[in-house]
Amino acid sequence: MSRRKKMYEGKAKVIYEGPEPGTLIAHFKDDATAFNNEKHDVLEGKGVLNNRISEYLMQQLGDIGVPTHFIKRLNMREQLIREVEIIPLEIVCRNIAAGSICKRLGIKEGERLSRPIVEYFYKDDDLGDPLVAEEHIAAFNWAGPQELEDMVSMTLRVNDFLSGLFAAVNIRLVDFKLEFGRRYEGEMVRTILADEISPDSCRLWDITSGKKLDKDRFRQNMGNVTDAYAEVARRLGVMKDQPRLKVITNGDDE
Ligand code: TMP
Ligand code: ASP
């Protein structure tokens, strides 16, 4: 496995060449970073959990007709995905104020927003992924007008669907980040959902207690990060075949 060609290494995943043209393999690492790499740690088992949670959520979204890059899970840490050209934007959707919007606008964490807010961040680590407006996206041609429209409508659809899915297991979807890619199909270019959807890229609060079940536990040094991710997986009904996470955190094979 290790002799495969590495195409790209990010903070939480490694992307390898896939078995067929147009495919890639995403390998979920245990590394966690925050504040643009200032804070780094290895959280044993996180990659396994995110692989499973993202698989489940992407599959559910695929089932309602949202096009995604997910093809199938290969093993505990890896999934086969469609190769796309990543659009250099992070599309964030917020239902409740938390994180950067609170700092930026002086809003109290936990305040319910009167409507979902979609924000765009330009993907550039050196710049710290700055917030940008539609004007910047158009002027610098990071995405075309149709692509942007497709990304926003898919994001709102994902928000409605995942809000319901999480509410059913007593979890509030506070906010999340999506990434999209271009898929070239002959003469056609399609915008499809890419990257991952996991507690690394969402804020998830227990509805009853308000307990944080996401990466804010790491960002804010709250501890029990992977326990919280495992709780999300358990409530979603994934990892049912592997109740004891602690013994299955190394190796790529099941
Ligand atoms: P923010 O409040 O820090 O802007 O984050 C909004 C959402 O985006 C939150 O669910 C966490 C997620 N996110 C990422 O997935 N990657 C990132 O690099 C950042 C900053 C946020
Ligand atoms: N993923 C980003 C980083 O590494 C930030 C974050 O999620 O808070 O730095």
Short mmCIF file of C-alpha atoms and ligand atoms in Angstrom, two decimals:
data_model
loop_
_atom_site.label_atom_id
_atom_site.label_comp_id
_atom_site.label_asym_id
_atom_site.label_seq_id
_atom_site.Cartn_x
_atom_site.Cartn_y
_atom_site.Cartn_z
CA MET A 1 0.00 0.00 0.00
CA SER A 2 2.78 2.43 0.90
CA ARG A 3 4.29 2.30 -2.60
CA ARG A 4 1.26 4.01 -4.06
CA LYS A 5 1.81 7.40 -5.58
CA LYS A 6 1.01 10.19 -3.14
CA MET A 7 -0.76 13.01 -4.97
CA TYR A 8 -1.25 15.43 -2.10
CA GLU A 9 -0.94 15.60 1.66
CA GLY A 10 -3.19 17.88 3.66
CA LYS A 11 -3.53 18.44 7.40
CA ALA A 12 -5.99 15.61 8.02
CA LYS A 13 -5.82 13.48 4.87
CA VAL A 14 -3.42 12.05 2.33
CA ILE A 15 -4.62 11.65 -1.25
CA TYR A 16 -3.17 8.77 -3.27
CA GLU A 17 -3.53 7.82 -6.89
CA GLY A 18 -6.58 5.61 -7.40
CA PRO A 19 -6.81 2.19 -9.06
CA GLU A 20 -8.44 3.60 -12.20
CA PRO A 21 -8.13 6.87 -14.08
CA GLY A 22 -10.41 9.51 -12.59
CA THR A 23 -10.27 7.97 -9.12
CA LEU A 24 -8.25 8.77 -6.01
CA ILE A 25 -7.88 7.25 -2.57
CA ALA A 26 -8.44 9.47 0.48
CA HIS A 27 -6.57 8.30 3.58
CA PHE A 28 -7.84 9.80 6.85
CA LYS A 29 -5.03 10.59 9.30
CA ASP A 30 -5.24 11.01 13.06
CA ASP A 31 -3.61 14.43 12.89
CA ALA A 32 -5.58 17.38 14.18
CA THR A 33 -4.61 20.97 13.57
CA ALA A 34 -6.22 24.24 14.46
CA PHE A 35 -5.58 27.93 13.94
CA ASN A 36 -3.83 27.23 10.66
CA ASN A 37 -1.39 24.67 12.02
CA GLU A 38 -0.40 26.58 15.17
CA LYS A 39 -1.88 23.79 17.25
CA HIS A 40 -1.16 20.22 16.25
CA ASP A 41 -1.78 16.86 17.87
CA VAL A 42 -2.35 13.25 16.98
CA LEU A 43 -5.74 11.99 18.17
CA GLU A 44 -5.66 8.23 18.02
CA GLY A 45 -8.67 6.88 16.16
CA LYS A 46 -9.89 10.19 14.71
CA GLY A 47 -9.13 9.18 11.12
CA VAL A 48 -11.05 5.93 11.45
CA LEU A 49 -14.07 7.77 12.86
CA ASN A 50 -14.03 10.54 10.26
CA ASN A 51 -13.71 8.03 7.42
CA ARG A 52 -16.85 6.27 8.66
CA ILE A 53 -18.85 9.37 9.53
CA SER A 54 -18.02 11.05 6.22
CA GLU A 55 -18.84 7.85 4.31
CA TYR A 56 -22.23 7.69 5.98
CA LEU A 57 -23.11 11.35 5.45
CA MET A 58 -21.90 11.42 1.83
CA GLN A 59 -23.91 8.26 1.10
CA GLN A 60 -27.05 9.71 2.65
CA LEU A 61 -26.58 12.89 0.60
CA GLY A 62 -25.97 10.83 -2.54
CA ASP A 63 -29.24 9.03 -1.87
CA ILE A 64 -31.20 12.31 -1.98
CA GLY A 65 -29.49 13.32 -5.22
CA VAL A 66 -26.59 15.51 -4.09
CA PRO A 67 -23.65 14.60 -6.35
CA THR A 68 -20.57 13.71 -4.29
CA HIS A 69 -17.05 12.46 -4.90
CA PHE A 70 -17.59 9.42 -2.66
CA ILE A 71 -17.49 6.02 -4.38
CA LYS A 72 -16.90 3.47 -1.62
CA ARG A 73 -15.02 2.85 1.58
CA LEU A 74 -11.97 0.66 1.08
CA ASN A 75 -10.85 -0.01 4.64
CA MET A 76 -10.80 1.58 8.08
CA ARG A 77 -8.95 4.70 7.03
CA GLU A 78 -9.48 4.92 3.30
CA GLN A 79 -12.16 5.61 0.76
CA LEU A 80 -12.24 5.57 -3.01
CA ILE A 81 -13.30 8.92 -4.42
CA ARG A 82 -13.79 10.58 -7.80
CA GLU A 83 -10.96 12.84 -8.87
CA VAL A 84 -12.02 16.47 -9.07
CA GLU A 85 -10.39 19.84 -9.51
CA ILE A 86 -10.95 21.42 -6.13
CA ILE A 87 -12.60 24.86 -6.25
CA PRO A 88 -10.45 27.01 -3.93
CA LEU A 89 -13.30 28.02 -1.62
CA GLU A 90 -14.62 26.83 1.72
CA ILE A 91 -18.38 27.25 1.80
CA VAL A 92 -19.54 27.65 5.39
CA CYS A 93 -23.18 27.48 6.43
CA ARG A 94 -24.28 28.62 9.89
CA ASN A 95 -27.52 28.05 11.79
CA ILE A 96 -26.31 29.17 15.21
CA ALA A 97 -23.56 31.68 15.94
CA ALA A 98 -20.24 30.11 16.93
CA GLY A 99 -16.58 30.42 16.02
CA SER A 100 -15.32 33.12 13.70
CA ILE A 101 -18.66 34.89 13.17
CA CYS A 102 -18.84 35.60 16.92
CA LYS A 103 -15.39 37.19 16.95
CA ARG A 104 -15.95 39.07 13.72
CA LEU A 105 -19.38 40.52 14.51
CA GLY A 106 -19.46 40.44 18.32
CA ILE A 107 -22.33 37.97 18.47
CA LYS A 108 -22.77 35.71 21.48
CA GLU A 109 -22.03 32.03 20.95
CA GLY A 110 -25.25 30.03 20.79
CA GLU A 111 -27.43 32.78 19.34
CA ARG A 112 -29.86 31.32 16.81
CA LEU A 113 -29.53 33.05 13.45
CA SER A 114 -32.80 34.21 11.88
CA ARG A 115 -31.87 32.35 8.69
CA PRO A 116 -28.97 30.16 7.60
CA ILE A 117 -25.95 32.28 6.66
CA VAL A 118 -23.65 31.12 3.87
CA GLU A 119 -20.11 32.50 3.88
CA TYR A 120 -17.16 32.03 1.53
CA PHE A 121 -13.54 31.64 2.58
CA TYR A 122 -10.67 31.61 0.10
CA LYS A 123 -8.60 28.44 0.54
CA ASP A 124 -5.08 29.71 1.14
CA ASP A 125 -3.15 28.58 4.21
CA ASP A 126 -0.57 31.36 3.88
CA LEU A 127 -3.36 33.91 4.12
CA GLY A 128 -5.23 31.98 6.85
CA ASP A 129 -8.27 31.24 4.63
CA PRO A 130 -9.73 34.77 4.57
CA LEU A 131 -13.45 35.55 4.33
CA VAL A 132 -14.27 36.78 0.83
CA ALA A 133 -17.31 38.20 -0.96
CA GLU A 134 -18.97 37.12 -4.19
CA GLU A 135 -17.25 40.06 -5.85
CA HIS A 136 -13.82 38.60 -5.10
CA ILE A 137 -14.86 35.17 -6.35
CA ALA A 138 -16.03 36.68 -9.64
CA ALA A 139 -13.16 39.15 -10.06
CA PHE A 140 -10.43 36.59 -9.39
CA ASN A 141 -12.35 33.87 -11.21
CA TRP A 142 -12.14 31.34 -8.35
CA ALA A 143 -15.54 30.02 -9.45
CA GLY A 144 -17.95 30.91 -12.23
CA PRO A 145 -21.42 32.39 -11.52
CA GLN A 146 -23.18 29.08 -12.27
CA GLU A 147 -20.71 27.17 -10.10
CA LEU A 148 -21.28 29.53 -7.23
CA GLU A 149 -25.04 29.27 -7.60
CA ASP A 150 -24.79 25.46 -7.66
CA MET A 151 -22.53 25.44 -4.58
CA VAL A 152 -24.86 27.69 -2.59
CA SER A 153 -27.99 25.75 -3.50
CA MET A 154 -26.32 22.42 -2.70
CA THR A 155 -25.03 23.83 0.60
CA LEU A 156 -28.53 24.92 1.66
CA ARG A 157 -29.92 21.54 0.65
CA VAL A 158 -27.18 19.80 2.63
CA ASN A 159 -27.98 22.06 5.58
CA ASP A 160 -31.70 21.19 5.57
CA PHE A 161 -31.03 17.49 5.17
CA LEU A 162 -28.21 17.18 7.70
CA SER A 163 -29.99 19.40 10.24
CA GLY A 164 -32.85 16.89 10.22
CA LEU A 165 -30.57 13.86 10.20
CA PHE A 166 -28.64 15.13 13.22
CA ALA A 167 -31.74 16.38 15.05
CA ALA A 168 -33.10 12.84 14.87
CA VAL A 169 -30.18 11.74 17.06
CA ASN A 170 -30.48 14.75 19.38
CA ILE A 171 -27.61 16.72 17.81
CA ARG A 172 -27.84 20.33 16.67
CA LEU A 173 -26.02 21.12 13.43
CA VAL A 174 -24.60 24.50 14.45
CA ASP A 175 -22.49 25.09 11.33
CA PHE A 176 -20.36 23.25 8.79
CA LYS A 177 -17.87 23.73 5.99
CA LEU A 178 -18.11 22.18 2.52
CA GLU A 179 -15.71 21.98 -0.37
CA PHE A 180 -16.65 21.35 -3.97
CA GLY A 181 -14.81 20.21 -7.06
CA ARG A 182 -15.12 20.23 -10.82
CA ARG A 183 -15.71 16.89 -12.44
CA TYR A 184 -14.97 16.80 -16.15
CA GLU A 185 -17.27 14.40 -17.96
CA GLY A 186 -16.54 14.62 -21.68
CA GLU A 187 -17.60 18.10 -22.74
CA MET A 188 -19.43 18.66 -19.48
CA VAL A 189 -18.18 20.07 -16.20
CA ARG A 190 -20.20 19.23 -13.10
CA THR A 191 -19.86 20.71 -9.63
CA ILE A 192 -19.81 17.96 -7.02
CA LEU A 193 -19.41 17.81 -3.27
CA ALA A 194 -15.86 16.83 -2.26
CA ASP A 195 -13.55 16.64 0.78
CA GLU A 196 -15.24 15.31 3.94
CA ILE A 197 -18.13 15.96 6.29
CA SER A 198 -17.14 15.02 9.82
CA PRO A 199 -16.83 16.48 13.32
CA ASP A 200 -13.64 18.13 12.01
CA SER A 201 -15.68 20.21 9.58
CA CYS A 202 -18.96 20.69 11.49
CA ARG A 203 -20.03 22.09 14.84
CA LEU A 204 -22.30 19.57 16.54
CA TRP A 205 -23.91 20.20 19.93
CA ASP A 206 -25.98 17.78 21.97
CA ILE A 207 -29.48 19.30 21.90
CA THR A 208 -30.29 18.55 25.53
CA SER A 209 -27.02 19.35 27.28
CA GLY A 210 -25.32 21.65 24.76
CA LYS A 211 -22.21 19.45 24.99
CA LYS A 212 -19.80 20.02 22.10
CA LEU A 213 -19.24 16.89 20.01
CA ASP A 214 -16.82 18.31 17.44
CA LYS A 215 -13.37 19.75 16.80
CA ASP A 216 -14.02 22.73 19.08
CA ARG A 217 -13.14 20.28 21.90
CA PHE A 218 -9.64 20.22 20.40
CA ARG A 219 -9.50 23.93 19.51
CA GLN A 220 -10.58 24.88 23.04
CA ASN A 221 -8.56 22.20 24.90
CA MET A 222 -11.69 20.61 26.30
CA GLY A 223 -10.37 17.03 26.13
CA ASN A 224 -12.14 13.78 25.18
CA VAL A 225 -12.08 14.74 21.51
CA THR A 226 -12.22 11.26 19.97
CA ASP A 227 -14.75 10.14 22.59
CA ALA A 228 -17.03 12.91 21.30
CA TYR A 229 -16.46 11.86 17.66
CA ALA A 230 -17.18 8.25 18.66
CA GLU A 231 -20.42 9.43 20.29
CA VAL A 232 -21.48 11.07 17.00
CA ALA A 233 -20.64 7.85 15.11
CA ARG A 234 -22.55 5.78 17.64
CA ARG A 235 -25.65 7.96 17.45
CA LEU A 236 -25.58 7.87 13.64
CA GLY A 237 -25.40 4.09 13.84
CA VAL A 238 -22.02 3.78 12.14
CA MET A 239 -19.17 1.71 13.64
CA LYS A 240 -21.81 -0.72 14.91
CA ASP A 241 -19.56 -3.59 13.92
CA GLN A 242 -16.65 -2.05 15.84
CA PRO A 243 -17.86 -1.03 19.27
CA ARG A 244 -14.40 -0.96 20.83
CA LEU A 245 -12.58 1.78 18.96
CA LYS A 246 -9.42 1.60 21.05
CA VAL A 247 -8.31 -1.72 19.60
CA ILE A 248 -8.77 -0.85 15.96
CA THR A 249 -6.85 2.35 15.49
CA ASN A 250 -3.81 1.15 13.56
CA GLY A 251 -3.44 -0.53 10.22
CA ASP A 252 -5.36 -0.04 7.06
CA ASP A 253 -7.13 -3.35 6.84
CA GLU A 254 -10.23 -4.60 8.49
P1 TMP B 1 -15.37 29.18 11.75
O1 TMP B 1 -16.42 29.57 12.72
O2 TMP B 1 -14.02 29.01 12.38
O3 TMP B 1 -15.32 30.09 10.55
O4 TMP B 1 -15.76 27.73 11.19
C1 TMP B 1 -17.01 27.50 10.56
C2 TMP B 1 -17.17 26.01 10.28
O5 TMP B 1 -16.19 25.56 9.37
C3 TMP B 1 -17.00 25.13 11.51
O6 TMP B 1 -17.97 24.10 11.45
C4 TMP B 1 -15.64 24.54 11.40
C5 TMP B 1 -15.41 24.51 9.92
N1 TMP B 1 -14.02 24.78 9.56
C6 TMP B 1 -13.31 23.84 8.83
O7 TMP B 1 -13.83 22.78 8.49
N2 TMP B 1 -12.02 24.14 8.50
C7 TMP B 1 -11.41 25.29 8.83
O8 TMP B 1 -10.25 25.49 8.50
C8 TMP B 1 -12.16 26.24 9.60
C9 TMP B 1 -11.52 27.54 10.02
C10 TMP B 1 -13.45 25.94 9.93
N1 ASP B 2 -8.21 23.22 9.90
C1 ASP B 2 -7.66 24.49 10.20
C2 ASP B 2 -6.21 24.40 10.61
O1 ASP B 2 -5.51 23.64 10.67
C3 ASP B 2 -8.40 25.32 11.18
C4 ASP B 2 -9.50 24.78 12.04
O2 ASP B 2 -10.16 23.82 11.72
O3 ASP B 2 -9.74 25.41 13.08
O4 ASP B 2 -5.49 25.04 10.99
#
